Tab-separated table of C-alpha atoms and ligand atoms in Angstrom:
chain	number	residue	atom	x	y	z
A	1	MET	CA	83.386	73.360	159.203
A	2	ASN	CA	85.946	70.855	158.125
A	3	GLN	CA	84.377	68.953	155.265
A	4	ASP	CA	87.108	66.300	155.272
A	5	ARG	CA	85.960	64.764	158.479
A	6	PRO	CA	82.200	64.800	158.496
A	7	GLY	CA	80.475	63.652	161.618
A	8	ILE	CA	83.127	63.958	164.320
A	9	PHE	CA	80.774	66.168	166.265
A	10	GLU	CA	77.175	65.468	167.141
A	11	GLU	CA	76.470	69.134	167.285
A	12	ILE	CA	78.161	72.480	166.773
A	13	ARG	CA	76.519	75.486	168.429
A	14	GLU	CA	77.292	79.164	168.244
A	15	PHE	CA	76.741	81.615	171.102
A	16	PRO	CA	75.268	84.032	171.991
A	17	ASP	CA	72.007	82.267	171.343
A	18	ALA	CA	68.669	83.209	172.894
A	19	ALA	CA	67.378	79.634	173.228
A	20	ALA	CA	70.515	78.600	175.126
A	21	ALA	CA	70.130	81.602	177.435
A	22	ARG	CA	66.588	80.518	178.291
A	23	ARG	CA	67.633	76.921	178.887
A	24	PHE	CA	70.574	78.016	181.065
A	25	ALA	CA	68.287	80.241	183.141
A	26	SER	CA	65.737	77.451	183.600
A	27	LEU	CA	68.225	75.137	185.334
A	28	TYR	CA	67.376	75.112	189.027
A	29	GLY	CA	69.539	74.529	192.071
A	30	LEU	CA	72.822	75.113	190.262
A	31	GLU	CA	73.521	78.713	191.314
A	32	GLN	CA	76.853	77.992	192.996
A	33	THR	CA	77.973	75.708	190.188
A	34	LYS	CA	77.002	78.291	187.586
A	35	ASP	CA	78.847	81.104	189.404
A	36	ARG	CA	82.066	79.173	189.827
A	37	LEU	CA	81.953	77.673	186.331
A	38	LEU	CA	81.378	81.025	184.668
A	39	LYS	CA	84.269	82.605	186.539
A	40	GLU	CA	86.650	79.761	185.772
A	41	ALA	CA	85.650	79.447	182.144
A	42	ARG	CA	85.694	83.170	181.524
A	43	LEU	CA	89.258	83.441	182.835
A	44	LEU	CA	90.340	80.737	180.411
A	45	LEU	CA	88.502	82.039	177.373
A	46	ASP	CA	88.990	85.718	178.146
A	47	PRO	CA	92.352	85.984	179.995
A	48	GLU	CA	92.470	89.678	179.178
A	49	SER	CA	89.781	90.216	181.816
A	50	LEU	CA	92.180	88.700	184.399
A	51	SER	CA	94.947	91.114	183.385
A	52	ALA	CA	92.535	94.028	183.522
A	53	TRP	CA	91.371	93.018	187.000
A	54	SER	CA	94.959	92.547	188.160
A	55	ARG	CA	96.057	95.966	186.919
A	56	LYS	CA	93.025	97.644	188.396
A	57	HIS	CA	93.269	96.106	191.863
A	58	HIS	CA	97.016	95.484	192.239
A	59	GLY	CA	98.459	98.045	189.874
A	60	LYS	CA	100.226	95.358	187.770
A	61	LYS	CA	99.940	91.803	186.439
A	62	ILE	CA	100.285	89.661	189.565
A	63	GLN	CA	102.140	86.331	189.473
A	64	ILE	CA	99.305	84.296	190.967
A	65	GLY	CA	97.545	84.869	187.674
A	66	ASP	CA	100.166	82.745	185.891
A	67	PHE	CA	99.353	79.703	187.995
A	68	PHE	CA	95.743	80.138	187.175
A	69	ARG	CA	96.383	80.473	183.487
A	70	ASP	CA	98.640	77.436	183.275
A	71	ARG	CA	96.070	74.949	184.552
A	72	PRO	CA	94.783	72.369	182.088
A	73	PRO	CA	91.525	73.773	180.716
A	74	LEU	CA	89.466	70.768	181.778
A	75	PHE	CA	86.239	70.692	183.774
A	76	ILE	CA	84.486	67.538	184.909
A	77	PHE	CA	80.721	67.502	185.439
A	78	ALA	CA	80.010	64.478	187.591
A	79	GLY	CA	76.913	63.090	189.224
A	80	ASP	CA	73.553	61.467	189.144
A	81	VAL	CA	71.371	60.992	186.070
A	82	GLY	CA	69.013	63.770	184.983
A	83	THR	CA	70.556	66.490	187.140
A	84	GLY	CA	71.550	68.976	184.447
A	85	LYS	CA	75.112	68.035	183.485
A	86	THR	CA	74.508	67.938	179.750
A	87	ALA	CA	72.045	70.824	179.847
A	88	LEU	CA	74.519	73.075	181.669
A	89	ALA	CA	77.446	72.000	179.503
A	90	GLU	CA	75.456	72.778	176.365
A	91	THR	CA	74.391	76.251	177.468
A	92	PHE	CA	76.988	77.945	179.707
A	93	GLY	CA	78.897	79.059	176.604
A	94	ASP	CA	76.101	81.530	176.017
A	95	ALA	CA	76.628	83.199	179.393
A	96	ILE	CA	80.386	83.499	178.750
A	97	ALA	CA	79.776	84.927	175.290
A	98	ARG	CA	77.554	87.622	176.773
A	99	ASP	CA	79.789	88.399	179.786
A	100	ALA	CA	82.992	88.546	177.771
A	101	GLY	CA	81.514	90.099	174.646
A	102	ILE	CA	82.995	87.389	172.377
A	103	ASN	CA	81.579	84.618	170.210
A	104	VAL	CA	81.780	81.140	171.682
A	105	THR	CA	81.511	77.914	169.679
A	106	LEU	CA	80.595	74.595	171.267
A	107	PHE	CA	81.741	71.328	169.675
A	108	GLU	CA	79.866	68.392	171.119
A	109	LEU	CA	81.162	64.857	171.018
A	110	SER	CA	78.944	62.158	172.440
A	111	LEU	CA	80.813	58.958	173.043
A	112	ASN	CA	77.713	57.081	173.992
A	113	THR	CA	76.619	56.779	170.401
A	114	ARG	CA	80.183	56.463	169.092
A	115	GLY	CA	82.890	53.927	168.937
A	116	THR	CA	81.642	50.607	167.708
A	117	GLY	CA	84.788	49.092	169.128
A	118	ALA	CA	86.638	48.938	165.833
A	119	VAL	CA	90.365	49.037	166.448
A	120	GLY	CA	91.678	52.577	166.515
A	121	GLU	CA	88.246	54.156	166.167
A	122	MET	CA	87.954	55.759	169.607
A	123	THR	CA	91.510	57.029	169.538
A	124	SER	CA	91.260	58.535	166.082
A	125	LEU	CA	87.911	60.108	166.965
A	126	ILE	CA	89.393	61.797	170.029
A	127	SER	CA	92.553	62.845	168.217
A	128	ALA	CA	90.534	64.254	165.319
A	129	ALA	CA	88.244	66.152	167.686
A	130	PHE	CA	91.167	67.752	169.513
A	131	ALA	CA	92.960	68.560	166.258
A	132	GLU	CA	89.907	70.339	164.948
A	133	VAL	CA	89.313	72.212	168.204
A	134	ARG	CA	92.980	73.222	168.338
A	135	GLY	CA	92.777	74.529	164.780
A	136	HIS	CA	89.777	76.707	165.584
A	137	ALA	CA	91.310	77.879	168.840
A	138	ARG	CA	94.548	78.920	167.104
A	139	LYS	CA	92.594	81.070	164.675
A	140	ALA	CA	90.673	82.625	167.560
A	141	ALA	CA	93.735	83.267	169.712
A	142	SER	CA	95.446	86.572	170.056
A	143	ARG	CA	99.018	86.741	171.418
A	144	ASP	CA	98.425	89.931	173.276
A	145	GLY	CA	95.068	91.339	174.094
A	146	LYS	CA	91.651	89.874	173.735
A	147	HIS	CA	90.958	86.537	172.013
A	148	ARG	CA	88.571	86.863	169.102
A	149	SER	CA	86.389	84.003	170.239
A	150	GLY	CA	86.285	81.019	172.565
A	151	ILE	CA	85.878	77.297	171.952
A	152	ILE	CA	84.277	74.665	174.163
A	153	LEU	CA	84.767	70.958	173.500
A	154	LEU	CA	82.100	68.900	175.247
A	155	ILE	CA	82.807	65.203	175.722
A	156	ASP	CA	79.515	63.812	176.950
A	157	GLU	CA	79.088	60.369	178.505
A	158	ALA	CA	82.838	60.399	179.006
A	159	ASP	CA	82.922	57.238	181.107
A	160	ALA	CA	82.934	55.380	177.817
A	161	LEU	CA	86.371	56.747	177.141
A	162	ALA	CA	88.209	57.828	180.222
A	163	GLN	CA	87.975	54.657	182.229
A	164	SER	CA	90.813	54.038	184.553
A	165	ARG	CA	93.797	52.673	182.704
A	166	ASP	CA	94.382	50.542	185.794
A	167	LEU	CA	91.472	48.259	185.045
A	168	SER	CA	93.108	45.023	184.108
A	169	GLN	CA	90.394	44.093	181.651
A	170	MET	CA	90.778	47.380	179.837
A	171	HIS	CA	91.373	46.882	176.184
A	172	HIS	CA	94.559	48.261	174.668
A	173	GLU	CA	92.448	50.411	172.369
A	174	ASP	CA	90.679	52.151	175.278
A	175	ARG	CA	94.014	52.907	176.854
A	176	ALA	CA	95.137	54.601	173.664
A	177	GLY	CA	91.919	56.653	173.714
A	178	VAL	CA	92.629	57.870	177.256
A	179	ASN	CA	96.170	58.795	176.237
A	180	ALA	CA	94.879	60.737	173.238
A	181	LEU	CA	92.536	62.632	175.538
A	182	ILE	CA	95.270	63.501	178.010
A	183	ARG	CA	97.557	64.656	175.201
A	184	GLY	CA	94.768	66.759	173.717
A	185	VAL	CA	94.059	68.536	177.005
A	186	ASP	CA	97.764	69.127	177.659
A	187	ASP	CA	98.306	70.578	174.182
A	188	LEU	CA	95.518	73.084	174.684
A	189	ALA	CA	97.052	74.103	178.023
A	190	THR	CA	100.586	74.629	176.757
A	191	GLY	CA	99.376	76.668	173.803
A	192	SER	CA	97.390	79.041	176.069
A	193	LEU	CA	94.591	78.665	173.558
A	194	PRO	CA	91.079	79.985	174.172
A	195	ALA	CA	89.565	76.514	174.431
A	196	ILE	CA	88.137	74.520	177.280
A	197	VAL	CA	87.116	70.898	177.571
A	198	VAL	CA	84.111	69.706	179.574
A	199	MET	CA	83.651	66.013	180.341
A	200	CYS	CA	80.324	64.746	181.691
A	201	THR	CA	80.112	61.476	183.559
A	202	ASN	CA	77.868	59.507	185.892
A	203	ARG	CA	80.862	57.678	187.322
A	204	VAL	CA	83.648	60.024	188.294
A	205	ASP	CA	85.315	57.224	190.263
A	206	ALA	CA	85.734	55.258	187.067
A	207	LEU	CA	87.589	58.061	185.310
A	208	ASP	CA	91.280	57.627	184.815
A	209	PRO	CA	93.234	59.252	187.692
A	210	ALA	CA	95.433	61.122	185.217
A	211	VAL	CA	92.310	62.635	183.678
A	212	ARG	CA	90.803	63.526	187.048
A	213	ARG	CA	94.039	65.080	188.247
A	214	ARG	CA	94.096	67.410	185.263
A	215	ALA	CA	90.671	68.857	185.951
A	216	ALA	CA	90.827	72.530	186.902
A	217	ALA	CA	87.533	71.860	188.678
A	218	THR	CA	85.132	68.993	189.209
A	219	PHE	CA	81.509	69.974	189.670
A	220	THR	CA	79.192	67.539	191.389
A	221	PHE	CA	75.537	67.405	190.406
A	222	SER	CA	72.872	65.852	192.603
A	223	ARG	CA	69.150	65.302	192.810
A	224	PRO	CA	67.103	68.187	194.156
A	225	ASN	CA	66.504	68.294	197.929
A	226	ASP	CA	63.151	69.268	199.494
A	227	SER	CA	63.589	72.990	199.144
A	228	GLN	CA	64.910	72.695	195.585
A	229	ARG	CA	61.912	70.560	194.586
A	230	ARG	CA	59.643	73.082	196.284
A	231	ALA	CA	61.296	75.972	194.437
A	232	LEU	CA	60.633	74.220	191.147
A	233	LEU	CA	57.120	72.927	191.856
A	234	ASP	CA	55.624	75.745	193.919
A	235	PRO	CA	55.009	78.387	191.228
A	236	LEU	CA	53.849	75.785	188.697
A	237	LEU	CA	51.350	74.079	190.992
A	238	GLU	CA	50.168	77.294	192.607
A	239	GLU	CA	49.256	78.575	189.177
A	240	VAL	CA	46.869	75.661	188.651
A	241	GLY	CA	45.169	76.185	192.024
A	242	PHE	CA	46.991	73.850	194.467
A	243	THR	CA	47.003	74.950	198.117
A	244	LYS	CA	50.319	75.289	199.977
A	245	ALA	CA	49.566	72.067	201.863
A	246	GLN	CA	48.877	70.212	198.626
A	247	ILE	CA	52.100	71.484	197.107
A	248	GLN	CA	53.992	70.343	200.208
A	249	SER	CA	52.453	66.880	199.782
A	250	VAL	CA	53.770	66.669	196.248
A	251	VAL	CA	57.192	67.883	197.442
A	252	ASP	CA	57.211	65.164	200.126
A	253	ALA	CA	56.009	62.403	197.813
A	254	THR	CA	58.717	63.196	195.259
A	255	GLY	CA	61.503	63.011	197.864
A	256	PRO	CA	63.120	59.985	199.479
A	257	THR	CA	60.126	58.297	201.028
A	258	ASN	CA	58.534	54.966	201.730
A	259	GLY	CA	61.818	53.189	202.321
A	260	ARG	CA	63.295	54.522	199.091
A	261	ASP	CA	66.550	56.379	199.728
A	262	TYR	CA	66.380	58.597	196.653
A	263	GLY	CA	63.920	61.151	195.371
A	264	TYR	CA	63.051	62.430	191.915
A	265	THR	CA	65.745	63.810	189.623
A	266	TYR	CA	65.227	67.185	187.963
A	267	SER	CA	64.450	65.444	184.709
A	268	ASP	CA	61.982	63.103	186.468
A	269	LEU	CA	60.110	66.235	187.523
A	270	THR	CA	60.385	68.348	184.390
A	271	GLN	CA	60.242	65.710	181.694
A	272	ARG	CA	58.018	63.022	183.192
A	273	LEU	CA	55.967	64.107	186.181
A	274	LEU	CA	54.800	67.546	185.040
A	275	PRO	CA	54.071	66.499	181.438
A	276	GLY	CA	52.323	63.408	182.870
A	277	LEU	CA	50.122	65.663	184.956
A	278	LEU	CA	49.193	67.742	181.961
A	279	LEU	CA	48.372	64.677	179.889
A	280	ALA	CA	46.175	63.304	182.669
A	281	ALA	CA	44.031	66.424	182.543
A	282	TYR	CA	44.069	67.324	178.862
A	283	PRO	CA	41.772	67.747	176.927
A	284	SER	CA	38.660	67.667	179.063
A	285	LYS	CA	39.578	68.422	182.688
A	286	PRO	CA	41.599	70.882	184.758
A	287	ILE	CA	44.668	69.660	186.661
A	288	THR	CA	43.718	68.633	190.195
A	289	PHE	CA	45.472	67.456	193.344
A	290	ASP	CA	43.877	63.998	193.076
A	291	MET	CA	45.316	63.677	189.609
A	292	ALA	CA	48.755	64.631	190.948
A	293	LYS	CA	48.601	61.776	193.470
A	294	GLN	CA	47.920	59.273	190.728
A	295	VAL	CA	50.552	60.689	188.423
A	296	VAL	CA	53.219	60.551	191.152
A	297	ASP	CA	52.321	56.945	191.909
A	298	SER	CA	52.525	55.998	188.256
A	299	HIS	CA	55.793	57.895	187.600
A	300	PRO	CA	58.340	56.646	190.150
A	301	PRO	CA	61.792	58.275	190.176
A	302	THR	CA	64.703	56.959	188.150
A	303	PRO	CA	66.936	54.788	190.348
A	304	PRO	CA	70.430	56.195	190.883
A	305	PHE	CA	73.123	55.187	188.474
A	306	ASN	CA	74.650	51.805	189.272
A	307	GLY	CA	77.282	52.041	191.948
A	308	GLN	CA	76.089	55.368	193.336
A	309	SER	CA	73.778	53.766	195.809
A	310	GLN	CA	74.453	50.241	196.841
A	311	TRP	CA	71.242	50.301	198.724
A	312	ALA	CA	69.318	51.118	195.576
A	313	THR	CA	70.952	48.367	193.616
A	314	GLN	CA	70.201	45.819	196.274
A	315	ASN	CA	66.633	46.901	196.622
A	316	ARG	CA	65.724	47.761	193.062
A	317	LYS	CA	64.130	44.390	192.438
A	318	ARG	CA	62.149	44.528	195.617
A	319	PHE	CA	60.857	47.965	194.697
A	320	ARG	CA	59.858	47.120	191.214
A	321	SER	CA	57.305	44.707	192.584
A	322	ARG	CA	56.079	47.139	195.224
A	323	ARG	CA	55.627	50.026	192.852
A	324	SER	CA	52.751	48.404	191.080
A	325	SER	CA	50.628	48.615	194.192
A	326	SER	CA	50.861	52.391	194.519
A	327	ALA	CA	53.851	52.353	196.806
A	328	PHE	CA	53.559	55.946	197.853
A	329	SER	CA	49.854	56.239	198.552
A	330	ASN	CA	50.238	56.169	202.299
A	331	ARG	CA	52.584	59.149	202.132
A	332	TRP	CA	49.864	61.426	200.879
A	333	ARG	CA	48.571	63.767	203.482
A	334	ARG	CA	44.957	64.664	203.773
A	335	SER	CA	44.795	68.091	202.236
T	1	ATP	N1	68.826	71.478	187.480
T	1	ATP	C1	67.794	71.367	186.628
T	1	ATP	N2	66.798	72.252	186.637
T	1	ATP	C2	65.759	72.128	185.777
T	1	ATP	N3	65.635	71.155	184.871
T	1	ATP	C3	66.606	70.249	184.813
T	1	ATP	C4	67.743	70.287	185.690
T	1	ATP	N4	68.530	69.236	185.412
T	1	ATP	C5	67.952	68.576	184.408
T	1	ATP	N5	66.806	69.172	184.045
T	1	ATP	C6	65.911	68.744	182.965
T	1	ATP	O1	66.220	67.423	182.620
T	1	ATP	C7	66.701	67.360	181.280
T	1	ATP	C8	67.831	66.345	181.199
T	1	ATP	O2	68.939	66.825	181.916
T	1	ATP	P1	70.424	66.497	181.464
T	1	ATP	O3	70.405	65.826	180.146
T	1	ATP	O4	71.230	67.737	181.583
T	1	ATP	O5	70.837	65.464	182.585
T	1	ATP	P2	72.252	64.780	182.820
T	1	ATP	O6	72.723	65.209	184.167
T	1	ATP	O7	73.130	65.061	181.656
T	1	ATP	O8	71.835	63.251	182.886
T	1	ATP	P3	72.597	61.935	182.347
T	1	ATP	O9	73.622	61.626	183.398
T	1	ATP	O10	71.510	60.914	182.300
T	1	ATP	O11	73.185	62.258	181.016
T	1	ATP	C9	67.125	68.779	180.948
T	1	ATP	O12	67.052	69.057	179.580
T	1	ATP	C10	66.131	69.587	181.733
T	1	ATP	O13	64.909	69.662	181.050
T	2	MG	MG1	73.866	63.866	180.121
């Protein structure tokens, strides 16, 4: 790595990587997103596969392929908290590496923990990140034939940067950061380099229109619905002896219920509820349905990100006080 500029990236990962493959496979409810993303990203990082397809099925390189190739290599992952945006962005490079038979390197820039507001800092960070990614992509590129490897630049928590330039209160410095980002994406596109940029955000509406317009695709992530929560919970709870009716009760209680218009996020389930259940039982008891009721009541779901649900914002205060008195108890069925 470039020793001159230590610390531009939070993380640099190389694929294929077995741990990433496992994490990618464990993301539920994202089948359509995964399929489309892998196709899109593979065509950008491995354009030779597009030529091969074109020759095989149309006998030559078809012109539609040029339009595809010339799109800015930008994907936006937008949506609610804890729904897998970062997890997918950090792992899909592994699937591409395996499909395309190339190495893929992920450079991860988290703006959340960056940019203390010092003049020029955000802009130079973004410019430096793109310069470095461009350098790697040039080395990996092949004029004709297959690229040697592919590069992914992940800009997580991108709302920090790509706010709409229209906002009157927007600081001059932020504007310059947005411009640096747009220039960086455009440079990658015109060079036909094997690099793609993924931006994750909770607030796609707040992104600059010029950034949004450049996105080859915007993927929307949401909380799991009933059947997605059931798909996740069913095998895990069945294994510890829950009946189907008991599992359904947990599925119901973790959905929008009791006047709350939102259910549990994926991370509420996998990182809070299920570990909470285990901790309630360990070390002296088995996991039981009664325990699950208590754990659900004591682990309410994360409210949606500000602005996504006006209802939630208005009622958050009211709910906070209700939660303490086991707000969901009356939802439990007799099982
Ligand atoms: N679709 C999913 N299937 C299974 N587990 C998930 C899913 N989405 C999230 N998780 C779990 O929640 C954790 C946090 O998810 P992640 O960081 O990707 O959320 P996010 O969408 O980036 O949220 P934020 O907007 O708060 O950054 C993941 O590491 C994973 O354990
Ligand atoms: Mg995230």
